[in-house]
Amino acid sequence: MSDIPLDIYSQPSDDVPFNLDGSTLAEENAPFNSSIAAGLAINVTPSAEFSVLSVDEAVSKLKTNGTSGISSMEEVERRRELHGTNEVTSEDGEDNGKFGLLKRFLSGFIEDRLILLLIGSAVLSAILHNVGDAISITVAIVIVMLVGFIQEYKSEKSIEALNKLVPATCHLVRFGRESHVLAATLVPGDIVAFRVGDRIPADLRVIESVDLSLDESSLTGEPDPVHKSSDSVLANPTGIIPISERHCIAFMGTLVKEGHGRGLVVATGKETAFGSIFEMMSAVDKPKTPLQTAMDHLGKELSLFSFVVIGTICLIGIWQGRSWLDMFQISVSLAVAAIPEGLPIIVTVTLALGVLRMAKRKAIVRRLPSVETLGSVNVICTDKTGTLTANHMAVSKIWCLSSMSTKENVLNVGSTTDLRNYLAGDVRKTLEIGSLCNNATFSVDHSKFLGNPTDISILEELSKFGMEDERDKYTRIKEIPFNSKRKFMAVRLKCENSDDKESQLICVKGAFEVILGRSNTYLTEDGKIDKLTEKNKETIIECANQLASDGLRVLAFASSPYHSKTDFTDISEDDINDLTFSGLIGMRDPPRPTVKPAVEKLLQGGVHIIMITGDSPNTAVSIAKQIGIPVINEETSVLTGDKMKTMTNEQLANVISHVNIFARATPEDKLNIVQALKKRGDVVAMTGDGVNDAPALKLADIGISMGIIGTDVAKEASDMILTDDDFSTILTAVEEGKGIFNNIQNFLTFQLSTSIAALSMIALATALNLPNPLNAMQILWINILMDGPPAQSLGVEPVDHEVMKKPPRSRSERILTIAVLGRILGTAICIILGTVFIYVKEMSTDGEKSARDTTMTFTCFVFFDMFNALACRHATKSIFKIGVFSNSMFNLSVGLSLIAQLCVIYVPVLQHVFKTERLGAFDLLLLFCLSSTVFIVDELRKFIVNQYLTNYVEEENRYTTTV
């Protein structure tokens, strides 16, 4: 271990390399140049050095006592000052005081181009003494920032509540006494005791272990518990000990599944493997969302538009002989009017409401822009275990040689509740061995089993056969625990009421090839023992392979009577021989019932779904077929982690469009997958729950962590948390995201068409040296309607479920597409023509502008605005198809706006303020009919577009059928 200083505990060190060339992650930034950085960052943690030291050497190096722990409080304080508290927190999380929150709030003002443009508009309005505009724009800006800040802050608080579900406490041995304390108080050299159900509070060098197995899936992604012992690891010639080989290290955040033990704290906080990955995650810059990029472009476009307007109007006015100051005031007022200051607030409110709706559907969104990004996702990379599957092993099939004879005759247990008629002698013995060679235990309240998922699944199956757990009738004398090298578990038992050695029994379970190699007999259907021939073995192997190809985890079961030559006090693997084979059990983690329909809808919507799992290709393919992920050709659709490591990012990017499954993949591989997908321009959503998943979650456009089994680091790195760990929740989130973007485009169409129409009218009157058709208060009222309730109610339009039939929008696609611009210009022209017609018609009677002329023009424009809002509720569907009353907030806001407009016309006080006069019933009817043309024209456009699309689809279908 030459790359790790041997005196790491004598002085702190900040020069830990993240890359082989010596550069840091902060310098190189994401994407880390493959997974080298991920692996190296973990491998330089203190646990790597201590894994090759014996217990005595580790205790001596840390100057502590292996039994009583640290002896003085002064030494504890000195070590805490040197290494800090045993906590891993984000930089953001450390800055949540009053000043920190204020800093985060103010930083939002300089990160949004449109907000900056609005701030500039407010300043110009104030300079020109347009106090009303300055105040209204400032209020809009503050509301936008407050809504966004409060919503994201509330989401973070929800996440903190999730994290507190598991208290960070431990059993500490210090000063010779054991006490229950907060894990944050630990320092290197402390002794920690742990048992089933405890979470490891720091990186520990195991010094005592009894049948100890830990669930390291939170760190490595591997679902199988890992056996731990106090034996040191052999030093690796490369100087790097992979995490999976550190069998004497209990890592921070992992869970004790079986047994108990004690450990020596060798690393705390950011020095742990857990903390190392958290540091890497902090170095990754979160990419901008497609919506943020689109809004940036829109800000640039509106800025350019404003300057063009200012320049054009100024030149025209000066050419007409008007004063520079007058033209500057007019042109700036027009430019300010051109900017829809309500747009940011409507976007923010729409996103916030989307966040609230998604929270009710089991998805907590941390960052507002991420809501819309979900609608742009065209690739979802998902874990299998716990996300696509139920994360609960269940016995699926049982096969015994005698009672079933051929591989086709398999007992499908599945959802069957009563199987007592199938309880042949060999089936009974197989289940009996499975229950006796088992370490699962009851919870304190006896409501569920605790322990290895495989053990639990066997015990849960007993009741279907009318059997009971008979472990209390036996005394376990000795156990050989399962590990990945041995591939079997064995126990020696004796009857509780007998001391006769001949009544003792050896039960064994494990990999079928190992058990079969140690067996020479098999159990018959009637409970007798017969010789196991080579032909019998071939049949067993064929059946086991068939079960494995169905995606099952296959275990074989065997037993033998106790032999006096077998001594369990000093036993080796070679002593487990001459076994009697009884049967095979196939188990699976079944898919969640909600996953298949969700996958079908996502595929229909053009989303590429990629399963990433540490399981074998056979298991992965089986699950994929069950849930509807297409596997056309296993050679091209499935890629193993080993093969992926031999490929460059360019090679991976070239083939990844055909890959639907990554099998035997590690969490580190996720970084390469995200890099390859983003290199192609994809918008990537990545699910994860482990510590090692965190860098990939942060690098992805949408990082999705699990709320139940997810680690705190994964949640911190993610944009969204599934509180039910269910893949189908992603579908609802994607659907919500697509619907939100449609709503954003709809109210943007409404706002810009109204803004362009108003601006064009005023600019046209100025250019032609005509009287202004609208006075200042009337323009202000139109701006209020344009930015107020009617526009905002478009943002809460119910999501159209048919959005999932449309492909995701491109990362580079602008928010103002050609289609949207066409709608905006068409609508604006319609409004301009109708309003100018009324203005010219009214002025033609006497040739001079009067209060009636402006009232008719003003009211006509407002009515046009309301019908325009109605037309903008959906881009392609008729209002009569989506439902006139489906958006009650819209109907209420439009109704109140029309009532307010009538008050402006008929209430004397408001008549004086707005310079209006009463209109007759015929006038209102004329204006109503004329302004409805904008709605009628848009309905005709939708009808023509839908007819064209329908004919096009039918023609395509006929062509495909013919071919």
Short mmCIF file of C-alpha atoms in Angstrom, two decimals, residues 169-375:
data_model
loop_
_atom_site.label_atom_id
_atom_site.label_comp_id
_atom_site.label_asym_id
_atom_site.label_seq_id
_atom_site.Cartn_x
_atom_site.Cartn_y
_atom_site.Cartn_z
CA THR A 169 -26.92 5.96 16.65
CA CYS A 170 -24.62 3.13 17.65
CA HIS A 171 -23.38 0.93 20.51
CA LEU A 172 -20.07 2.48 21.58
CA VAL A 173 -17.45 0.82 23.78
CA ARG A 174 -15.32 3.54 25.37
CA PHE A 175 -13.57 3.72 28.75
CA GLY A 176 -14.42 0.03 29.21
CA ARG A 177 -18.18 0.67 29.13
CA GLU A 178 -20.79 0.12 26.41
CA SER A 179 -23.31 2.92 25.79
CA HIS A 180 -25.87 3.95 23.16
CA VAL A 181 -24.69 7.21 21.60
CA LEU A 182 -24.99 9.33 18.47
CA ALA A 183 -22.78 8.05 15.66
CA ALA A 184 -21.50 11.61 15.10
CA THR A 185 -19.46 11.35 18.32
CA LEU A 186 -17.26 8.49 17.05
CA VAL A 187 -13.53 9.00 16.44
CA PRO A 188 -10.88 6.63 14.98
CA GLY A 189 -9.84 4.14 17.66
CA ASP A 190 -13.31 3.70 19.18
CA ILE A 191 -14.82 0.23 19.52
CA VAL A 192 -18.37 -0.33 18.20
CA ALA A 193 -20.64 -3.33 18.87
CA PHE A 194 -23.32 -4.24 16.34
CA ARG A 195 -26.02 -6.84 15.79
CA VAL A 196 -28.83 -7.73 13.35
CA GLY A 197 -30.69 -4.63 12.16
CA ASP A 198 -27.96 -2.14 13.08
CA ARG A 199 -26.44 0.23 10.54
CA ILE A 200 -22.66 0.48 10.61
CA PRO A 201 -21.88 4.04 11.85
CA ALA A 202 -18.32 4.40 10.44
CA ASP A 203 -15.71 2.36 8.55
CA LEU A 204 -14.81 -0.43 10.98
CA ARG A 205 -12.05 -3.05 11.06
CA VAL A 206 -13.92 -6.16 12.24
CA ILE A 207 -12.22 -7.52 15.37
CA GLU A 208 -14.91 -10.03 16.45
CA SER A 209 -17.58 -11.73 14.31
CA VAL A 210 -20.15 -14.45 14.82
CA ASP A 211 -21.93 -15.57 11.62
CA LEU A 212 -21.66 -11.97 10.47
CA SER A 213 -23.17 -10.90 7.13
CA LEU A 214 -23.72 -7.32 5.97
CA ASP A 215 -25.95 -5.88 3.29
CA GLU A 216 -23.57 -3.68 1.27
CA SER A 217 -26.03 -2.95 -1.53
CA SER A 218 -26.19 0.71 -0.47
CA LEU A 219 -22.49 0.99 -1.27
CA THR A 220 -21.78 -1.56 -3.99
CA GLY A 221 -25.22 -2.21 -5.50
CA GLU A 222 -24.87 -5.97 -4.99
CA PRO A 223 -28.03 -7.39 -3.37
CA ASP A 224 -26.50 -10.48 -1.72
CA PRO A 225 -25.30 -10.12 1.90
CA VAL A 226 -21.51 -10.25 2.28
CA HIS A 227 -19.90 -12.51 4.89
CA LYS A 228 -17.44 -10.69 7.17
CA SER A 229 -14.70 -12.01 9.44
CA SER A 230 -11.76 -10.67 11.44
CA ASP A 231 -9.18 -12.30 9.14
CA SER A 232 -7.03 -9.79 7.28
CA VAL A 233 -6.97 -9.55 3.49
CA LEU A 234 -3.91 -10.56 1.50
CA ALA A 235 -2.08 -7.54 0.10
CA ASN A 236 -2.65 -6.97 -3.62
CA PRO A 237 0.47 -6.51 -5.80
CA THR A 238 -1.21 -3.51 -7.48
CA GLY A 239 -1.59 -1.79 -4.11
CA ILE A 240 -5.37 -1.46 -4.63
CA ILE A 241 -7.84 -3.58 -2.65
CA PRO A 242 -11.34 -3.43 -4.22
CA ILE A 243 -14.20 -2.81 -1.81
CA SER A 244 -15.71 -6.21 -2.62
CA GLU A 245 -12.53 -7.94 -1.34
CA ARG A 246 -12.26 -6.12 2.00
CA HIS A 247 -13.98 -8.90 3.95
CA CYS A 248 -12.69 -7.63 7.30
CA ILE A 249 -14.07 -4.09 6.85
CA ALA A 250 -17.62 -3.07 7.78
CA PHE A 251 -18.42 0.06 5.78
CA MET A 252 -20.33 3.07 7.00
CA GLY A 253 -24.03 2.95 6.06
CA THR A 254 -24.20 -0.82 5.47
CA LEU A 255 -26.71 -2.98 7.34
CA VAL A 256 -26.15 -6.01 9.56
CA LYS A 257 -28.30 -8.79 8.08
CA GLU A 258 -27.05 -11.75 10.13
CA GLY A 259 -24.94 -12.40 13.20
CA HIS A 260 -23.19 -9.90 15.43
CA GLY A 261 -19.73 -8.59 16.16
CA ARG A 262 -17.48 -5.73 17.18
CA GLY A 263 -15.32 -3.41 15.14
CA LEU A 264 -12.55 -0.85 15.45
CA VAL A 265 -13.31 2.58 13.97
CA VAL A 266 -10.65 3.26 11.32
CA ALA A 267 -12.30 6.13 9.43
CA THR A 268 -15.03 8.66 10.12
CA GLY A 269 -16.96 11.26 8.13
CA LYS A 270 -15.45 12.17 4.79
CA GLU A 271 -12.55 9.73 5.27
CA THR A 272 -14.92 6.77 4.91
CA ALA A 273 -15.70 5.06 1.59
CA PHE A 274 -19.18 6.56 1.91
CA GLY A 275 -17.74 10.05 2.44
CA SER A 276 -15.24 9.68 -0.38
CA ILE A 277 -18.02 9.18 -2.91
CA PHE A 278 -19.96 12.06 -1.39
CA GLU A 279 -16.96 14.31 -1.97
CA MET A 280 -16.80 13.14 -5.59
CA MET A 281 -20.48 13.90 -6.01
CA SER A 282 -19.95 17.44 -4.71
CA ALA A 283 -17.40 18.02 -7.49
CA VAL A 284 -19.98 17.33 -10.20
CA ASP A 285 -21.71 20.38 -11.67
CA LYS A 286 -25.42 19.79 -12.20
CA PRO A 287 -26.24 20.40 -15.87
CA LYS A 288 -28.86 22.99 -16.82
CA THR A 289 -32.28 21.61 -17.56
CA PRO A 290 -33.74 21.93 -21.08
CA LEU A 291 -36.30 24.42 -19.73
CA GLN A 292 -33.59 26.60 -18.19
CA THR A 293 -31.72 26.54 -21.51
CA ALA A 294 -34.90 27.40 -23.42
CA MET A 295 -35.72 30.25 -21.04
CA ASP A 296 -32.18 31.58 -21.46
CA HIS A 297 -32.69 31.61 -25.23
CA LEU A 298 -36.04 33.31 -24.78
CA GLY A 299 -34.43 35.97 -22.58
CA LYS A 300 -31.86 36.67 -25.30
CA GLU A 301 -34.56 36.83 -27.98
CA LEU A 302 -36.74 39.21 -25.97
CA SER A 303 -33.71 41.38 -25.19
CA LEU A 304 -32.86 41.57 -28.89
CA PHE A 305 -36.50 42.28 -29.74
CA SER A 306 -36.60 45.10 -27.18
CA PHE A 307 -33.48 46.77 -28.57
CA VAL A 308 -34.80 46.48 -32.13
CA VAL A 309 -38.08 48.09 -31.06
CA ILE A 310 -36.29 50.90 -29.26
CA GLY A 311 -34.01 51.59 -32.22
CA THR A 312 -36.76 51.42 -34.84
CA ILE A 313 -39.23 53.65 -33.04
CA CYS A 314 -36.52 56.15 -32.13
CA LEU A 315 -35.40 56.42 -35.76
CA ILE A 316 -38.96 56.82 -37.05
CA GLY A 317 -39.78 59.48 -34.44
CA ILE A 318 -36.59 61.44 -35.07
CA TRP A 319 -37.26 61.26 -38.83
CA GLN A 320 -40.70 62.78 -38.11
CA GLY A 321 -39.07 65.63 -36.21
CA ARG A 322 -40.00 64.62 -32.65
CA SER A 323 -37.63 65.33 -29.73
CA TRP A 324 -35.00 62.78 -28.67
CA LEU A 325 -36.32 62.67 -25.08
CA ASP A 326 -39.93 62.10 -26.13
CA MET A 327 -38.98 59.29 -28.48
CA PHE A 328 -36.75 57.66 -25.90
CA GLN A 329 -39.58 57.63 -23.33
CA ILE A 330 -42.05 56.21 -25.87
CA SER A 331 -39.70 53.53 -27.16
CA VAL A 332 -38.62 52.40 -23.66
CA SER A 333 -42.27 52.21 -22.58
CA LEU A 334 -43.03 50.09 -25.64
CA ALA A 335 -40.04 47.83 -24.97
CA VAL A 336 -41.12 47.34 -21.34
CA ALA A 337 -44.64 46.56 -22.53
CA ALA A 338 -43.22 44.01 -24.97
CA ILE A 339 -41.67 41.99 -22.16
CA PRO A 340 -44.24 39.69 -20.52
CA GLU A 341 -43.16 40.31 -16.93
CA GLY A 342 -45.72 37.76 -15.78
CA LEU A 343 -44.00 34.97 -17.71
CA PRO A 344 -41.43 34.03 -15.03
CA ILE A 345 -44.03 34.01 -12.27
CA ILE A 346 -46.42 31.86 -14.31
CA VAL A 347 -43.60 29.43 -15.16
CA THR A 348 -42.60 29.23 -11.50
CA VAL A 349 -46.15 28.84 -10.20
CA THR A 350 -46.88 26.17 -12.83
CA LEU A 351 -43.78 24.22 -11.86
CA ALA A 352 -44.58 24.61 -8.15
CA LEU A 353 -48.11 23.31 -8.64
CA GLY A 354 -46.64 20.41 -10.61
CA VAL A 355 -44.32 19.66 -7.69
CA LEU A 356 -47.28 19.59 -5.29
CA ARG A 357 -49.27 17.27 -7.57
CA MET A 358 -46.29 14.95 -7.93
CA ALA A 359 -45.72 14.87 -4.16
CA LYS A 360 -49.24 13.50 -3.80
CA ARG A 361 -48.29 10.80 -6.33
CA LYS A 362 -45.25 9.62 -4.33
CA ALA A 363 -42.56 11.74 -6.04
CA ILE A 364 -40.70 14.52 -4.22
CA VAL A 365 -39.00 16.97 -6.58
CA ARG A 366 -36.06 18.93 -5.16
CA ARG A 367 -35.50 21.46 -7.97
CA LEU A 368 -38.40 23.20 -9.72
CA PRO A 369 -36.96 23.12 -13.27
CA SER A 370 -36.54 19.35 -12.94
CA VAL A 371 -40.32 18.94 -13.14
CA GLU A 372 -40.43 20.03 -16.76
CA THR A 373 -37.17 18.22 -17.61
CA LEU A 374 -38.96 14.94 -16.98
CA GLY A 375 -41.05 15.66 -20.06
#
